PDB file of C-alpha atoms in Angstrom:
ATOM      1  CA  UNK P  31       0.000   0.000   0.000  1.00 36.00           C
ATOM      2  CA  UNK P  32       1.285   3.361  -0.783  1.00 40.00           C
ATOM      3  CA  UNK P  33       2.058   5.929   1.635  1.00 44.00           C
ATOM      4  CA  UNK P  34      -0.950   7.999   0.085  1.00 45.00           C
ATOM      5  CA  UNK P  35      -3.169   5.795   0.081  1.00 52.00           C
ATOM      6  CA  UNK P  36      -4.582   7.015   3.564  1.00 90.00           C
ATOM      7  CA  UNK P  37      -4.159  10.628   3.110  1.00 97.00           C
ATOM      8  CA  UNK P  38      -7.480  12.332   3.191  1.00 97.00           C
ATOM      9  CA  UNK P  39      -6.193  15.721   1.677  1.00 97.00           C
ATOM     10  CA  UNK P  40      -5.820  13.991  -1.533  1.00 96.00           C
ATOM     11  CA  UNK P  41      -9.737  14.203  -1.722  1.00 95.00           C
ATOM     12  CA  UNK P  42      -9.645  18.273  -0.811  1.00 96.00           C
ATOM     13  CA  UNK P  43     -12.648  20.330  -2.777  1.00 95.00           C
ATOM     14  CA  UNK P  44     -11.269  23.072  -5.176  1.00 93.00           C
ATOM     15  CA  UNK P  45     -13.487  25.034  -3.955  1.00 93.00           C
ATOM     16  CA  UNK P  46     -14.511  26.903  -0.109  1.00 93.00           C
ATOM     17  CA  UNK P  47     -15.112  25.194   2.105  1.00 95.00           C
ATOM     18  CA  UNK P  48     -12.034  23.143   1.854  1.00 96.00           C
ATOM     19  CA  UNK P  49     -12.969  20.395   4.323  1.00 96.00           C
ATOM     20  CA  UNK P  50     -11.945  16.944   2.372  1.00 97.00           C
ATOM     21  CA  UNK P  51     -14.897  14.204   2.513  1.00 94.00           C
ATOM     22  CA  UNK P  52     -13.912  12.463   5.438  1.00 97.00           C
ATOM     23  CA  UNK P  53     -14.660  15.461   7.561  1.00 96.00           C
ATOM     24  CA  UNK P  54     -17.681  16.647   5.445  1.00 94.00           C
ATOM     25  CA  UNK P  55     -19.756  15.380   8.488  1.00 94.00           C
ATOM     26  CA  UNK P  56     -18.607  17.576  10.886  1.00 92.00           C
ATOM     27  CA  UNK P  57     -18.715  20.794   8.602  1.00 91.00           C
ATOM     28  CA  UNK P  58     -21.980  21.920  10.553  1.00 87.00           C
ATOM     29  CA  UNK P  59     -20.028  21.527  13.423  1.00 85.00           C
ATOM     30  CA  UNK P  60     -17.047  23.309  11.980  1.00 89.00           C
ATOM     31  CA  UNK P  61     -19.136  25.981  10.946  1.00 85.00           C
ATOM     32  CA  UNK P  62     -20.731  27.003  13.756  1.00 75.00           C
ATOM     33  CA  UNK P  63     -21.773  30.314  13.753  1.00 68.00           C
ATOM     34  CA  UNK P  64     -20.182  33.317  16.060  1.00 58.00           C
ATOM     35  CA  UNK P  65     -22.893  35.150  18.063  1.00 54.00           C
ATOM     36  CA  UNK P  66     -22.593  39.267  17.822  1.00 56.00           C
ATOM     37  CA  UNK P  67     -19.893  40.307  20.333  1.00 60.00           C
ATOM     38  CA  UNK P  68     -18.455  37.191  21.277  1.00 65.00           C
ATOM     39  CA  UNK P  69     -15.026  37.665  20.789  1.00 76.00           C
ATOM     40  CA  UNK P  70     -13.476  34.244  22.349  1.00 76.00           C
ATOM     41  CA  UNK P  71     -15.383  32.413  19.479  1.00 76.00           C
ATOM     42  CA  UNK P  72     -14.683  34.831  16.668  1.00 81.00           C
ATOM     43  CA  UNK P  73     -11.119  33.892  17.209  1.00 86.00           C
ATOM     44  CA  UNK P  74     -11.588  30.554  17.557  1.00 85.00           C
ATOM     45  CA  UNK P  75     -13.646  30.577  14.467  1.00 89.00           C
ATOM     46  CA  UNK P  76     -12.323  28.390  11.739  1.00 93.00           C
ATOM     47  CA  UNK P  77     -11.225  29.886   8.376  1.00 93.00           C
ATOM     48  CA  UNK P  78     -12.465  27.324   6.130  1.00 95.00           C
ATOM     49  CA  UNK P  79     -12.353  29.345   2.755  1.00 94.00           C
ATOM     50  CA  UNK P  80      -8.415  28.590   3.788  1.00 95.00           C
ATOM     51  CA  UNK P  81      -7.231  25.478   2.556  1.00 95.00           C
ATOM     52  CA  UNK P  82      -5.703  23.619   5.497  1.00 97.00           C
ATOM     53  CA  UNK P  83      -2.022  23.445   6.306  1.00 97.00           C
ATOM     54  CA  UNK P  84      -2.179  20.083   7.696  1.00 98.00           C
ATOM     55  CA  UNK P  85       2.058  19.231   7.413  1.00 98.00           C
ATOM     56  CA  UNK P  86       4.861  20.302   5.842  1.00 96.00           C
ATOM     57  CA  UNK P  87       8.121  18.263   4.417  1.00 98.00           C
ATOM     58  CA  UNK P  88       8.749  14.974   3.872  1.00 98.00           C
ATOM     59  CA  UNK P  89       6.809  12.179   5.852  1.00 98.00           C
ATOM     60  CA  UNK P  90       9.909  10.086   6.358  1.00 97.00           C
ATOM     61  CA  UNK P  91      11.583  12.896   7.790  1.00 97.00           C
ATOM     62  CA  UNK P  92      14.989  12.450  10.481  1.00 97.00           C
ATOM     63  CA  UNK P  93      13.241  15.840  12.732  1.00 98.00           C
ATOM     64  CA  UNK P  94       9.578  16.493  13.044  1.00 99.00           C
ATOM     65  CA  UNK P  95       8.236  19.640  14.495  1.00 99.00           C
ATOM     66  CA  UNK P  96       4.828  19.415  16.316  1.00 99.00           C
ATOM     67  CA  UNK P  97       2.514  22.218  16.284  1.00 98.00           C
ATOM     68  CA  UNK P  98      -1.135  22.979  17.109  1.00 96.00           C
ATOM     69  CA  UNK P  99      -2.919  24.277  14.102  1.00 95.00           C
ATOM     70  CA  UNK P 100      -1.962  26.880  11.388  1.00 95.00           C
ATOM     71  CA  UNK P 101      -2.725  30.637  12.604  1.00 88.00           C
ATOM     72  CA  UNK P 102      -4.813  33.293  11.046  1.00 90.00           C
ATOM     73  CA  UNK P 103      -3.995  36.788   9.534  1.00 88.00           C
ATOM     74  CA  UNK P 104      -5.440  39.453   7.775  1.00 90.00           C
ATOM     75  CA  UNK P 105      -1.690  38.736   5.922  1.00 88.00           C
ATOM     76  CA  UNK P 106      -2.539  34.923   5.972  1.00 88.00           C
ATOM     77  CA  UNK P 107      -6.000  35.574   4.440  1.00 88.00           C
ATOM     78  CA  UNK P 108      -4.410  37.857   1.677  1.00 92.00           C
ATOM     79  CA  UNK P 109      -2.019  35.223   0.474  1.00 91.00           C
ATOM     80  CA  UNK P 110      -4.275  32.373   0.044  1.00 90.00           C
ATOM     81  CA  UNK P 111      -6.072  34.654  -2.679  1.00 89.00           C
ATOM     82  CA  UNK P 112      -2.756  33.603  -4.444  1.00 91.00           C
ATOM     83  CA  UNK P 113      -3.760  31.235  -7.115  1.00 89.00           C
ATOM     84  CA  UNK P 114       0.324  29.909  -7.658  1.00 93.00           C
ATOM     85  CA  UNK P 115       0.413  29.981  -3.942  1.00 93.00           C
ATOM     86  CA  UNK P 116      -2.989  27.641  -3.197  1.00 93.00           C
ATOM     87  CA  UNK P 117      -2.099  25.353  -6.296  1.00 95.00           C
ATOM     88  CA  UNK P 118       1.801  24.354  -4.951  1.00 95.00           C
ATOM     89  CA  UNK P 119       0.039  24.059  -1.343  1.00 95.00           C
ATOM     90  CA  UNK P 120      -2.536  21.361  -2.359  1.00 96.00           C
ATOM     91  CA  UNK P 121       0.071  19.589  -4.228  1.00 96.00           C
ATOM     92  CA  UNK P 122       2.533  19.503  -1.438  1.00 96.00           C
ATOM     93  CA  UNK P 123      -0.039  18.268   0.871  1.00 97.00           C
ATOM     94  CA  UNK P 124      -1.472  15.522  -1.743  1.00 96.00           C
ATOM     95  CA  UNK P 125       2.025  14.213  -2.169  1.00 95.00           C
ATOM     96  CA  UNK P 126       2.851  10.690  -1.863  1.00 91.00           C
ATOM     97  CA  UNK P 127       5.587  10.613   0.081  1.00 94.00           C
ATOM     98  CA  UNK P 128       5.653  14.706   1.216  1.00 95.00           C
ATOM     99  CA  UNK P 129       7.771  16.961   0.073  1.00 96.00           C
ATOM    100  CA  UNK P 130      10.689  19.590   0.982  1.00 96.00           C
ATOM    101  CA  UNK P 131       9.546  21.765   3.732  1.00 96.00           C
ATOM    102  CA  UNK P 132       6.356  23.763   1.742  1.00 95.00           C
ATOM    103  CA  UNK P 133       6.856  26.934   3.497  1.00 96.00           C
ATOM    104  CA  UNK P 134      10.631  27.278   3.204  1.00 96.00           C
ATOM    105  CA  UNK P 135      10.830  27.130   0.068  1.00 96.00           C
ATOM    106  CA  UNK P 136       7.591  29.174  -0.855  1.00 95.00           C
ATOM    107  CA  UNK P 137       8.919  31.590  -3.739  1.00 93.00           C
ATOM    108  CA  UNK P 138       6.119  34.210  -3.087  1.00 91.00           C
ATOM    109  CA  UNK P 139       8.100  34.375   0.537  1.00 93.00           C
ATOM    110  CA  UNK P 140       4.368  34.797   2.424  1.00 93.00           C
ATOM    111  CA  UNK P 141       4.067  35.349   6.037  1.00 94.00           C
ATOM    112  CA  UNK P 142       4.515  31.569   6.666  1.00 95.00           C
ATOM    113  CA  UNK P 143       7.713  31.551   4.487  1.00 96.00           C
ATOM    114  CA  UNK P 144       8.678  34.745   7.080  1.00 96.00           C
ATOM    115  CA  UNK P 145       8.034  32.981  10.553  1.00 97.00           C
ATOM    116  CA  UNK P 146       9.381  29.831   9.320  1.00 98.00           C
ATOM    117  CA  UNK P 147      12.908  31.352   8.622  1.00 98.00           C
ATOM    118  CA  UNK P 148      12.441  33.155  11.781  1.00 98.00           C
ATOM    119  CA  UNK P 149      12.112  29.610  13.645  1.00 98.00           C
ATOM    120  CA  UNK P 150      15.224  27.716  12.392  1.00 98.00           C
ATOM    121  CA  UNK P 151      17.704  30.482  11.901  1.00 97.00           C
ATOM    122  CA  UNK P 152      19.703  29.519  14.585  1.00 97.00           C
ATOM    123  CA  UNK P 153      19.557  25.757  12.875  1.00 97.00           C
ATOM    124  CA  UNK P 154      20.544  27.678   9.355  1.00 96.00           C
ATOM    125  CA  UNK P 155      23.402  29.395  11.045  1.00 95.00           C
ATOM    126  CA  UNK P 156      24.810  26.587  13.323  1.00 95.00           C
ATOM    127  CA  UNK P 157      25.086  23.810  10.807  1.00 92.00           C
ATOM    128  CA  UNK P 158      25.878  25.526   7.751  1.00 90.00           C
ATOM    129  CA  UNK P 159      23.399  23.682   5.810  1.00 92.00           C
ATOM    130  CA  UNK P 160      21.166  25.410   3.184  1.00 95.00           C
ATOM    131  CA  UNK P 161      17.488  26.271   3.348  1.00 97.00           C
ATOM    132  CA  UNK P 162      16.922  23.883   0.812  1.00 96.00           C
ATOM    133  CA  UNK P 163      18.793  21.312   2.702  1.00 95.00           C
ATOM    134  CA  UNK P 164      16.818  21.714   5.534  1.00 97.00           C
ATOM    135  CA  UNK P 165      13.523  21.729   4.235  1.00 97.00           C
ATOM    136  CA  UNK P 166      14.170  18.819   2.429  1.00 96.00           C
ATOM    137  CA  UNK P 167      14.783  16.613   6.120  1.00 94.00           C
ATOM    138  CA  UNK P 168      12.528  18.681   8.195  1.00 98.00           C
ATOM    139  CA  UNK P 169       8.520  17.758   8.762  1.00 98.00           C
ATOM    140  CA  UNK P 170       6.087  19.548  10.657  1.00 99.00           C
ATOM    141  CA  UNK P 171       2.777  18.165  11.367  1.00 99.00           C
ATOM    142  CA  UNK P 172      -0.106  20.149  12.931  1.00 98.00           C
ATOM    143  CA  UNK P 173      -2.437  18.666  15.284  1.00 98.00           C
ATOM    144  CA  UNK P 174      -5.506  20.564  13.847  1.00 97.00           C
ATOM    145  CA  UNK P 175      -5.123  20.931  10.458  1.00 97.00           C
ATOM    146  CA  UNK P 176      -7.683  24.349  10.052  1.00 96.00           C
ATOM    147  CA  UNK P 177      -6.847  27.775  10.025  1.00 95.00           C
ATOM    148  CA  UNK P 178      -8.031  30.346  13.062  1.00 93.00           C
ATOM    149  CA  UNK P 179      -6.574  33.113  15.110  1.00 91.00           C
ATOM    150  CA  UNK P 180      -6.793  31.008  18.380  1.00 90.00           C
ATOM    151  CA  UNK P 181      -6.885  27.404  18.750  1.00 91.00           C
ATOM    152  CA  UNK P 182      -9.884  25.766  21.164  1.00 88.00           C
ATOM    153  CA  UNK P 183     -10.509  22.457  19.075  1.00 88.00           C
ATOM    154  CA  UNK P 184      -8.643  20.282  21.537  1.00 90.00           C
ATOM    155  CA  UNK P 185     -11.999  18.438  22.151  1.00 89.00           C
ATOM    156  CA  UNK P 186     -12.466  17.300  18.190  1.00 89.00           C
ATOM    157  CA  UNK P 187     -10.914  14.289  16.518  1.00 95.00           C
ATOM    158  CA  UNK P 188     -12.083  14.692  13.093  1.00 97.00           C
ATOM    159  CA  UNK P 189     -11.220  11.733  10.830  1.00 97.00           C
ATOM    160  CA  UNK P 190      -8.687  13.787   9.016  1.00 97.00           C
ATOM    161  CA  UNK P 191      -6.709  14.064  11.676  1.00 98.00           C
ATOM    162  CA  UNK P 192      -5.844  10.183  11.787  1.00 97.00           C
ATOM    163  CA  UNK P 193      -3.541  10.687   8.607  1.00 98.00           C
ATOM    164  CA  UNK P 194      -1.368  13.378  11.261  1.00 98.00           C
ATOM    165  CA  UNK P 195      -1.542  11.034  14.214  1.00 98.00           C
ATOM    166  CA  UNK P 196       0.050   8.184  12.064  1.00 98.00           C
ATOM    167  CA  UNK P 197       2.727  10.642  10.517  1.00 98.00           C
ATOM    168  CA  UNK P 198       3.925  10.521  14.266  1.00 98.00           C
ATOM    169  CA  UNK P 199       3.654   7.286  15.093  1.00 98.00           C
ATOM    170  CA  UNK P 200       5.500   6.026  12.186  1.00 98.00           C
ATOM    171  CA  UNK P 201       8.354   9.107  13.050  1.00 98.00           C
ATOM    172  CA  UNK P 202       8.565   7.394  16.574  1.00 99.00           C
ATOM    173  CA  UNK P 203       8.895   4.183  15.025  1.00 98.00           C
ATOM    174  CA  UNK P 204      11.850   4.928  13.019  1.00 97.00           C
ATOM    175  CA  UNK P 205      13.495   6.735  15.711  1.00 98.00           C
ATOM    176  CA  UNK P 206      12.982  10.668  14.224  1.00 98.00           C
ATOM    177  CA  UNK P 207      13.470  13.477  16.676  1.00 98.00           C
ATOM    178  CA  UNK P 208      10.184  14.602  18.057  1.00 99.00           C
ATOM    179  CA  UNK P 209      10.292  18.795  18.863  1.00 99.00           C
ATOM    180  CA  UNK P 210       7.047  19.110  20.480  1.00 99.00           C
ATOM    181  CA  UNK P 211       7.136  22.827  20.506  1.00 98.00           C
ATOM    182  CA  UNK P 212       3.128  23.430  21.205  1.00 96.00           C
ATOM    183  CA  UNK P 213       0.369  21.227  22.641  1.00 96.00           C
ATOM    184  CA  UNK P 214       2.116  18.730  24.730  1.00 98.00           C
ATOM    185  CA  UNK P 215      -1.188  17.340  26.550  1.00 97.00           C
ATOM    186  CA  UNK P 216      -3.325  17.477  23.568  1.00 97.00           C
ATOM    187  CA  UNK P 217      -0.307  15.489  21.283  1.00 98.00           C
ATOM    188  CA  UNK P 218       0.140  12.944  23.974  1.00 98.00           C
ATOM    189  CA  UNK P 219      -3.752  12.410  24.424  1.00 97.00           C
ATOM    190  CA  UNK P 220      -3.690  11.278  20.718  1.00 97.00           C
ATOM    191  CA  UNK P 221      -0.559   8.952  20.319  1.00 98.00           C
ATOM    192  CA  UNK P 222       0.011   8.072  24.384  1.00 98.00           C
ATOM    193  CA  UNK P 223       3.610   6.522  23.234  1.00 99.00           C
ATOM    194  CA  UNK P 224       4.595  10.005  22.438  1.00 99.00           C
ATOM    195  CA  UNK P 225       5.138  10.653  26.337  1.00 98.00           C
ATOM    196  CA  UNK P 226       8.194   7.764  27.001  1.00 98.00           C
ATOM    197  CA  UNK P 227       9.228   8.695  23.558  1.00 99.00           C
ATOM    198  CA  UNK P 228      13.546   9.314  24.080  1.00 98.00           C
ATOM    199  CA  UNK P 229      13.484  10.813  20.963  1.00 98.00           C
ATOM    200  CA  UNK P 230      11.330  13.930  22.651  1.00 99.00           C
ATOM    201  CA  UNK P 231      12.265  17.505  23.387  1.00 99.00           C
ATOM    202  CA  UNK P 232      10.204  20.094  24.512  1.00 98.00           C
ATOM    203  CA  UNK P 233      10.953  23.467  24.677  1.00 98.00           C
ATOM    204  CA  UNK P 234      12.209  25.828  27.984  1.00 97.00           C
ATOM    205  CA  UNK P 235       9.433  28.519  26.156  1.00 96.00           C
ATOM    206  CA  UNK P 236       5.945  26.933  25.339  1.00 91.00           C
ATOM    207  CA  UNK P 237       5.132  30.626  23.680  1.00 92.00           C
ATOM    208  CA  UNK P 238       8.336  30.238  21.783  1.00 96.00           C
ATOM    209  CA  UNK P 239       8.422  27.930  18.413  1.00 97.00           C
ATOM    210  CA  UNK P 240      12.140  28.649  17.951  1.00 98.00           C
ATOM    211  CA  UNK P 241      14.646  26.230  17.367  1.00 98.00           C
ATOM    212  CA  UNK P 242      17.342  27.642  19.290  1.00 98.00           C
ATOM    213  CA  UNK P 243      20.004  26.373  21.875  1.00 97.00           C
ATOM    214  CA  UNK P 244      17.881  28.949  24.020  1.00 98.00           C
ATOM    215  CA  UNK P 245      14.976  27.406  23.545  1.00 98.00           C
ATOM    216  CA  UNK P 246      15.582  23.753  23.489  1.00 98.00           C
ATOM    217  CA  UNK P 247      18.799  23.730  25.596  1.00 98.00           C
ATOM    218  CA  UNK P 248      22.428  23.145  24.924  1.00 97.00           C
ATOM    219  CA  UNK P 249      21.998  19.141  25.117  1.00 97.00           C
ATOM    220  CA  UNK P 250      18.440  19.798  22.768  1.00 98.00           C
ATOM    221  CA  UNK P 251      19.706  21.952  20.475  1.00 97.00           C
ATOM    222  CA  UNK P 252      22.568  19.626  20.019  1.00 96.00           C
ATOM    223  CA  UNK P 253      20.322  16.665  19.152  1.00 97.00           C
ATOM    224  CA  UNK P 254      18.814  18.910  16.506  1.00 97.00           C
ATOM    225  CA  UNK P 255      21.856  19.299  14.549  1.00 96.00           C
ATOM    226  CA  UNK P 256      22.916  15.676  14.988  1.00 96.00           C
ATOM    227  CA  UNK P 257      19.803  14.747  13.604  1.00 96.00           C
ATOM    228  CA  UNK P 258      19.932  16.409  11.114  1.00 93.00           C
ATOM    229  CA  UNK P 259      23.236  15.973  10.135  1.00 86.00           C
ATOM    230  CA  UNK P 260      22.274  11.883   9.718  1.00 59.00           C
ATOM    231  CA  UNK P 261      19.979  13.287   7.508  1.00 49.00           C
ATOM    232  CA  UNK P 262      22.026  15.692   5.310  1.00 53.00           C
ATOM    233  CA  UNK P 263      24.125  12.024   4.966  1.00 47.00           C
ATOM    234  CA  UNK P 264      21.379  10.295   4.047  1.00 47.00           C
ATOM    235  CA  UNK P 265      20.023  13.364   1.544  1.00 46.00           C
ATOM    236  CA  UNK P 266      23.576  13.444  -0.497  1.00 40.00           C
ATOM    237  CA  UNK P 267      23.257   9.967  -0.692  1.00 42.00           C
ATOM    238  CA  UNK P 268      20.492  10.031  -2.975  1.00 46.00           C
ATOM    239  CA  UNK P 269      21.898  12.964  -4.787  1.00 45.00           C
ATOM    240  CA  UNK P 270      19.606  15.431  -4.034  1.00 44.00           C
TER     241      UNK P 270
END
C-alpha cells in the first residue's frame, strides 16, 4: 500500500469550504456560527475558505516539528487569494511521500515563508546547511489541520486528523526526533507513546516555536543538529 493511500487531503474540494470528505460530516459543526460580540469564538472561528495546512516536508523525515494548528492573519487571508500559492500548497499536501519543507521554500516568501525562517535560523546558522537542505529533512505536522486566530478544538478528533496522528507514530517508530514545541497534553492524548518517547524535546518557552540552543537547551539543540546531520548524509546519498 502506498504511503498515500490514507491521506485524506488527496480528496480536498477546489473550492470553499475546503474540508476533504472524510470530515464533510462535521462541517456543521465546523461551521458554527459566532454570536454578535463574542469575541473568544470569533477567534476561535475556523477559516475554512483557507485550505488547510495540515504538514509540511517529507513524511519520512529524520526531525519532526509538532505544532497545534496553522494561525490566522489578515496577511494569511491575503495570500491564500494567491492562485500559484494555493495550487503548490494542495500539491505539497497531496504528495505521496511529502515533500521539501512547503513553506521554506515558498517563492512568493508569504508570512509563513517569514516565521518559518524566523524559527530555524539559529539551525541555518549553526550547521551551515542550506534552506533547501533543511527543508528537504525537516517535517512539521499540525495537530488541527484548520486555520483560526486562536486554537480551542482540543476536544475534536475529526477523521482527518488520523492521517497526522500516524505521521507521528510512524516518526517514533523509526526513531525521528520529536520537537514538540506546542500542545504537549493534547499530542500525547492522541498517540500516548509520544510521552516515554527518548526521541522527545520540549521546549524551555511553550510561547516560543524557535529552534534555538535557548529554547531547546544546549543538550536539545545539540540533538537537533545531529539529527539532522544523519539526515544531510542520508540526503547526499540520494543525490539530491
Amino acid at each position: 500500500m502506498s504511503a498515500s493511500a490514507g491521506n485524506p487531503w488527496r480528496a480536498l474540494p477546489v473550492a470553499a469550504p475546503f474540508v476533504p470528505a472524510c470530515d464533510a460530516p462535521w462541517l456543521p459543526l465546523l461551521q458554527s456560527p459566532v454570536a454578535e460580540g463574542d469575541e473568544e469564538s470569533a477567534s476561535a472561528a475556523l477559516a475554512l475558505d483557507l485550505q488547510p495546512e495540515p504538514f509540511f516536508g517529507p513524511h519520512e523525515a529524520p526531525v519532526v516539528v509538532l505544532l497545534l494548528n496553522p494561525g490566522l492573519s489578515e496577511d494569511d487571508a491575503r495570500h491564500h487569494l494567491r492562485g500559484e500559492f494555493t495550487l503548490a500548497l494542495r500539491a505539497h499536501v497531496q504528495s505521496e511521500r511529502g515533500a521539501p519543507h512547503f513553506h521554506l521554500l515558498d517563492p512568493s516568501h508569504g508570512p509563513g515563508h517569514r516565521w518559518w525562517l524566523r524559527q530555524v535560523g539559529p539551525v541555518l546558522k549553526a550547521s551551515g546547511c542550506s534552506v533547501e537542505q533543511l527543508a528537504a529533512r525537516l517535517l512539521c505536522i499540525e495537530f488541527f489541520p484548520y486555520h483560526s486566530r486562536s486554537f480551542a478544538h482540543a476536544h475534536l478528533r475529526l477523521p482527518s486528523q488520523r492521517f497526522s496522528f500516524a505521521l507521528l507514530q510512524r516518526a517514533i517508530r523509526r526513531g525521528a526526533l520529536v520537537l514538540c514545541m506546542r500542545g504537549y497534553r493534547h499530542w500525547c492524548g492522541a498517540v500516548p507513546e509520544l510521552a516515554s518517547y527518548a526521541g522527545l524535546l520540549r521546549p524551555k518557552n511553550p510561547r516560543s516555536a524557535s529552534l534555538s540552543a535557548g529554547n531547546l537547551g544546549a543538550e536539545g539543540f545539540a540533538r537537533v543538529l545531529s539529527a539532522l546531520d544523519v539526515g544531510l548524509a542520508g540526503t547526499l546519498a540520494r543525490g539530491v
